[in-house]
Short mmCIF file of C-alpha atoms in Angstrom, two decimals:
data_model
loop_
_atom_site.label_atom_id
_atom_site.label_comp_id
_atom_site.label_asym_id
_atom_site.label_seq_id
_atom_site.Cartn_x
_atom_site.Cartn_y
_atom_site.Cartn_z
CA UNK A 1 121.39 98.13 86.81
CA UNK A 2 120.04 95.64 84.73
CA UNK A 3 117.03 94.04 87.20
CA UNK A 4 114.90 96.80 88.57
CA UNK A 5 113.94 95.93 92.14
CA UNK A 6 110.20 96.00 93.55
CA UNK A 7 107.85 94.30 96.01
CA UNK A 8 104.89 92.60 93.83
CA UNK A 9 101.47 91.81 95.30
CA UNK A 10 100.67 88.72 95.75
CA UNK A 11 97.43 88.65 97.86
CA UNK A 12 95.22 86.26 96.55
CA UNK A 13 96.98 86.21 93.13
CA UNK A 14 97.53 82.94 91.41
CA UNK A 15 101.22 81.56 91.34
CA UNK A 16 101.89 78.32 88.85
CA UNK A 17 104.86 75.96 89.15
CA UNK A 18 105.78 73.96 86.27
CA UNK A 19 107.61 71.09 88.63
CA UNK A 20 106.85 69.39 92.03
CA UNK A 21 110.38 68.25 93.25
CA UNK A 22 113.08 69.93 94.92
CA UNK A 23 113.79 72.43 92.51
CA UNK A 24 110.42 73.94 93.12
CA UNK A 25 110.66 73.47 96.55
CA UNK A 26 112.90 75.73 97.03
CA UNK A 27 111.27 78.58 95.54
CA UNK A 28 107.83 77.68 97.02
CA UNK A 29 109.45 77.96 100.09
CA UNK A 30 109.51 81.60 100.03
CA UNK A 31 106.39 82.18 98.78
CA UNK A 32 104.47 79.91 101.03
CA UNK A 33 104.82 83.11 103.70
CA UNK A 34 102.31 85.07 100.72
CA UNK A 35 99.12 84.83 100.53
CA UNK A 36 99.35 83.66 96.99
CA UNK A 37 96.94 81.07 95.52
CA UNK A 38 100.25 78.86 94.56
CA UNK A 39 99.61 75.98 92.37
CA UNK A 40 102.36 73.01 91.80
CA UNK A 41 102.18 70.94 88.44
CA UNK A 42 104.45 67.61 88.29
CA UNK A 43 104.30 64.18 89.32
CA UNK A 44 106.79 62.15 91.88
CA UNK A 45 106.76 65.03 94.70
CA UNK A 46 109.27 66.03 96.80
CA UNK A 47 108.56 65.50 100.35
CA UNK A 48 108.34 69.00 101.27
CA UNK A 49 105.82 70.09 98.66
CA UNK A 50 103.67 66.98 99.55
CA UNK A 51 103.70 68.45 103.45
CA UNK A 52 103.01 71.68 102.17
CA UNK A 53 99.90 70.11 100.24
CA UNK A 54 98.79 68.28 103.09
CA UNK A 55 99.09 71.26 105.13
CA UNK A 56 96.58 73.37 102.56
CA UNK A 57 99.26 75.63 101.74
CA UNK A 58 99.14 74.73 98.19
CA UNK A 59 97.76 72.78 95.91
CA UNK A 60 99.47 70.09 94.17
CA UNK A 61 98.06 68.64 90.77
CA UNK A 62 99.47 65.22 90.11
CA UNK A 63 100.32 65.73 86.49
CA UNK A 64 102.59 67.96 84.18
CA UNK A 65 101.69 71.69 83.30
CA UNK A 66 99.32 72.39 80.30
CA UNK A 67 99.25 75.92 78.51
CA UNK A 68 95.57 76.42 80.48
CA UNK A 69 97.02 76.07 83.88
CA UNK A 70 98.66 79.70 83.54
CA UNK A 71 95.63 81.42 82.79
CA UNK A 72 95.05 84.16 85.38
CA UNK A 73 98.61 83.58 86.91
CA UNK A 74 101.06 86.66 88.16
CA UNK A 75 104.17 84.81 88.40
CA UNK A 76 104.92 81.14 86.35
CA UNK A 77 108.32 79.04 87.67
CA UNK A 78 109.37 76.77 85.05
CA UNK A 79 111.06 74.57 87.78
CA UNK A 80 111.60 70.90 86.22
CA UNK A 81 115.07 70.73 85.92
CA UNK A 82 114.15 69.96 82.30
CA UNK A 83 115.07 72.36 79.89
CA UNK A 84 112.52 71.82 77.64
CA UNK A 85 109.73 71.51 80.19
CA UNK A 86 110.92 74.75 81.77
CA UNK A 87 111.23 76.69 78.70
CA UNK A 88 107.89 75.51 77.38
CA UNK A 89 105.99 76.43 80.97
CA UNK A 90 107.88 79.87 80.89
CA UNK A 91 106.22 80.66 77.20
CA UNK A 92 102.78 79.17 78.09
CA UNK A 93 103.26 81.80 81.38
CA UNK A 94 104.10 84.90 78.80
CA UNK A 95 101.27 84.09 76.77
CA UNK A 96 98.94 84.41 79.71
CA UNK A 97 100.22 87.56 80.53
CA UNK A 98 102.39 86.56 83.61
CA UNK A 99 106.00 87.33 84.63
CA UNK A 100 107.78 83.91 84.07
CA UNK A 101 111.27 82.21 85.97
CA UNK A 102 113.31 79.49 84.93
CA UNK A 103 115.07 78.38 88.06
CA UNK A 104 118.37 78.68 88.14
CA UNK A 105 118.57 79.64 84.28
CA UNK A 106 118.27 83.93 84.53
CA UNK A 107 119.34 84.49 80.81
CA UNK A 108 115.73 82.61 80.21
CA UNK A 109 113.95 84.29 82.91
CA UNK A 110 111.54 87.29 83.24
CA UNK A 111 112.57 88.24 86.64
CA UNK A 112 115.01 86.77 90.08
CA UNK A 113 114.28 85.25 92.88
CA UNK A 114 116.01 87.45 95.89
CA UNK A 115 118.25 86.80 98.43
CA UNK A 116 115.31 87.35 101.67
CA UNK A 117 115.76 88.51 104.92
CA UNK A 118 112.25 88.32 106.73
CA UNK A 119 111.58 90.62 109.49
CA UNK A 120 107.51 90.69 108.05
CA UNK A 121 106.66 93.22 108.02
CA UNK A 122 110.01 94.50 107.55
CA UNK A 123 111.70 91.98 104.60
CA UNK A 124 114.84 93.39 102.91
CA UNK A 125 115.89 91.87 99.11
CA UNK A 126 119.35 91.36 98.56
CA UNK A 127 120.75 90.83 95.09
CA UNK A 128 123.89 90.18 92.55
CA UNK A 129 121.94 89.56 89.50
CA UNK A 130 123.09 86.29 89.08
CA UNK A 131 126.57 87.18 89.54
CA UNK A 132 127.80 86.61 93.50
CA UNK A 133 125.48 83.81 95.19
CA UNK A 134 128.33 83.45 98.00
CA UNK A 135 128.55 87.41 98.39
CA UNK A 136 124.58 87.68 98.36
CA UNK A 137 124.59 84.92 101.33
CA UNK A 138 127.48 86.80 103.04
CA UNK A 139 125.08 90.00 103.36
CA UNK A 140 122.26 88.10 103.95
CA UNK A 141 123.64 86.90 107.02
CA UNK A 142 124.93 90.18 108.18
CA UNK A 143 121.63 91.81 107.79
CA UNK A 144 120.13 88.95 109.74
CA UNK A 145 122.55 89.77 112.53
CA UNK A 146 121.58 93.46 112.43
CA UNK A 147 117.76 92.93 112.40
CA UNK A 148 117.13 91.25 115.84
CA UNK A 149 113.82 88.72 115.55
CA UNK A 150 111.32 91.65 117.67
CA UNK A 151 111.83 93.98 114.31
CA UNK A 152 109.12 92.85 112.79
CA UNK A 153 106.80 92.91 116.20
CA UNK A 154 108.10 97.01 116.54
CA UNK A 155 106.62 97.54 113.47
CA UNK A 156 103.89 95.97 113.33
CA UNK A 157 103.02 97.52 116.40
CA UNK A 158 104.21 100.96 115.65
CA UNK A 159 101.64 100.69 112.42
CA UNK A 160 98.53 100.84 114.41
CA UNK A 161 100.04 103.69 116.40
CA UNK A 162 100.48 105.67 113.22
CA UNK A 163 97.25 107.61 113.34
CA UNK A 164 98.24 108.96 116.90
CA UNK A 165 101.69 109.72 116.25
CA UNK A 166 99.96 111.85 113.43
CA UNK A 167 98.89 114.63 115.92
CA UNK A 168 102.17 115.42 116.04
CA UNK A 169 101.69 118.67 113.58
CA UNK A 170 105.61 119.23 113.46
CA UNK A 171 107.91 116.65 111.23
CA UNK A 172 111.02 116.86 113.71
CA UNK A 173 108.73 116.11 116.29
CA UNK A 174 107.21 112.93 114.53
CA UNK A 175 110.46 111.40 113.21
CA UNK A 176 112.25 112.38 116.83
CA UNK A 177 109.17 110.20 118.36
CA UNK A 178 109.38 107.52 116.00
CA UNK A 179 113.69 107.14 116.49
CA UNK A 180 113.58 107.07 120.13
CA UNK A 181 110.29 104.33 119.83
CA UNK A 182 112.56 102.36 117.32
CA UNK A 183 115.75 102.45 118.54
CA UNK A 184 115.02 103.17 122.49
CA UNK A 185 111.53 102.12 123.97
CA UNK A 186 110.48 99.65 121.88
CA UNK A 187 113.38 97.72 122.42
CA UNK A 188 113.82 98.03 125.94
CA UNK A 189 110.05 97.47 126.24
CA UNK A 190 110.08 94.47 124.37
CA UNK A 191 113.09 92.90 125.92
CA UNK A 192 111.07 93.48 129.13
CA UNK A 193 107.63 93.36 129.25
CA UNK A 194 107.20 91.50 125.39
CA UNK A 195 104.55 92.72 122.68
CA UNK A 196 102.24 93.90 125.77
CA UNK A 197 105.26 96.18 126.76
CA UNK A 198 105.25 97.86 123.31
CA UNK A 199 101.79 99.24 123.18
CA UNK A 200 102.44 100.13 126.82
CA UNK A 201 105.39 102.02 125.90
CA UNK A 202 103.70 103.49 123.18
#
């Protein structure tokens, strides 16, 4: 295994892109569902990333990426299309201490970019390191078909349940309660009565 896989943190941490066109775009995507402070370097924006500013989602500087701008970043996306833009924001990002990502170049990169489903709070990474795009897109799409939209509602719900379930003293008895809310009642419920029909059934 040569990537280790792992959920990072991203609340309120600053995220730095090196690039404001569609290469970018693309990655901001994802991350626009965090609650990262994301910050977008580069001039001549792609349409989405100018919505996205508009919207408050990030914030878009209209000029290139100086060695300051990663100070205080987690992640930093070198994501020009310009090799030597790229590699230069990827250093400036290892300087400041942060994890840095070339797009599309993983040789020069600290760490990948996923394959997502999103279920939030349920999200399930799928990945090839690099080496199957097509077979990561194939299982992407199976998993989507598996995980029906109201998976992320059941858990969500279920969560603030937890501390009741928690009476139950005996382990079988918790984990027997929990498969027939997961995979019985909150289903049913659901498909029924909607999120209201959940707690109900709870």
């Amino acid at each position: 295994m040569k990537y280790y896989p792992a959920f990072l943190k991203l609340e309120n941490e600053r995220v730095v892109f090196s690039g404001a066109g569609d290469h970018a775009a693309a990655k901001i995507n994802l991350l626009i569902k965090t609650s990262a402070d994301i910050h977008v370097f580069g001039v001549n924006a792609s349409a989405r990333v100018s919505d996205w500013a508009q919207a408050k989602k990030i914030t878009l500087h209209e000029r290139t990426m100086l060695a300051k701008d990663a100070l205080g970043a987690r992640l930093v996306y070198g994501a020009n299309d310009e090799p030597h833009l790229d590699a230069q924001a990827a250093q400036w990002g290892r300087d400041a201490g942060a994890l840095s990502n070339i797009v599309d170049n993983l040789d020069a990169s600290d760490f990948l970019t996923p394959a997502i489903v999103d279920r939030d709070p349920v999200i399930v990474a799928i990945g090839t390191e690099g080496t199957a795009p097509v077979l990561a897109r194939k299982i992407k799409s199976d998993v989507e078909a598996m995980l029906p939209a109201t998976t992320g509602p059941l858990a969500r719900i279920a969560n603030g349940f937890r501390p009741v379930a928690a009476r139950l003293k005996d382990s079988v008895a918790r984990r027997d309660f929990w498969q027939q809310f997961f995979f019985q009642r909150g289903p049913k419920a659901i498909a029924t009565d909607g999120e209201p029909g959940v707690s109900a059934a709870l």
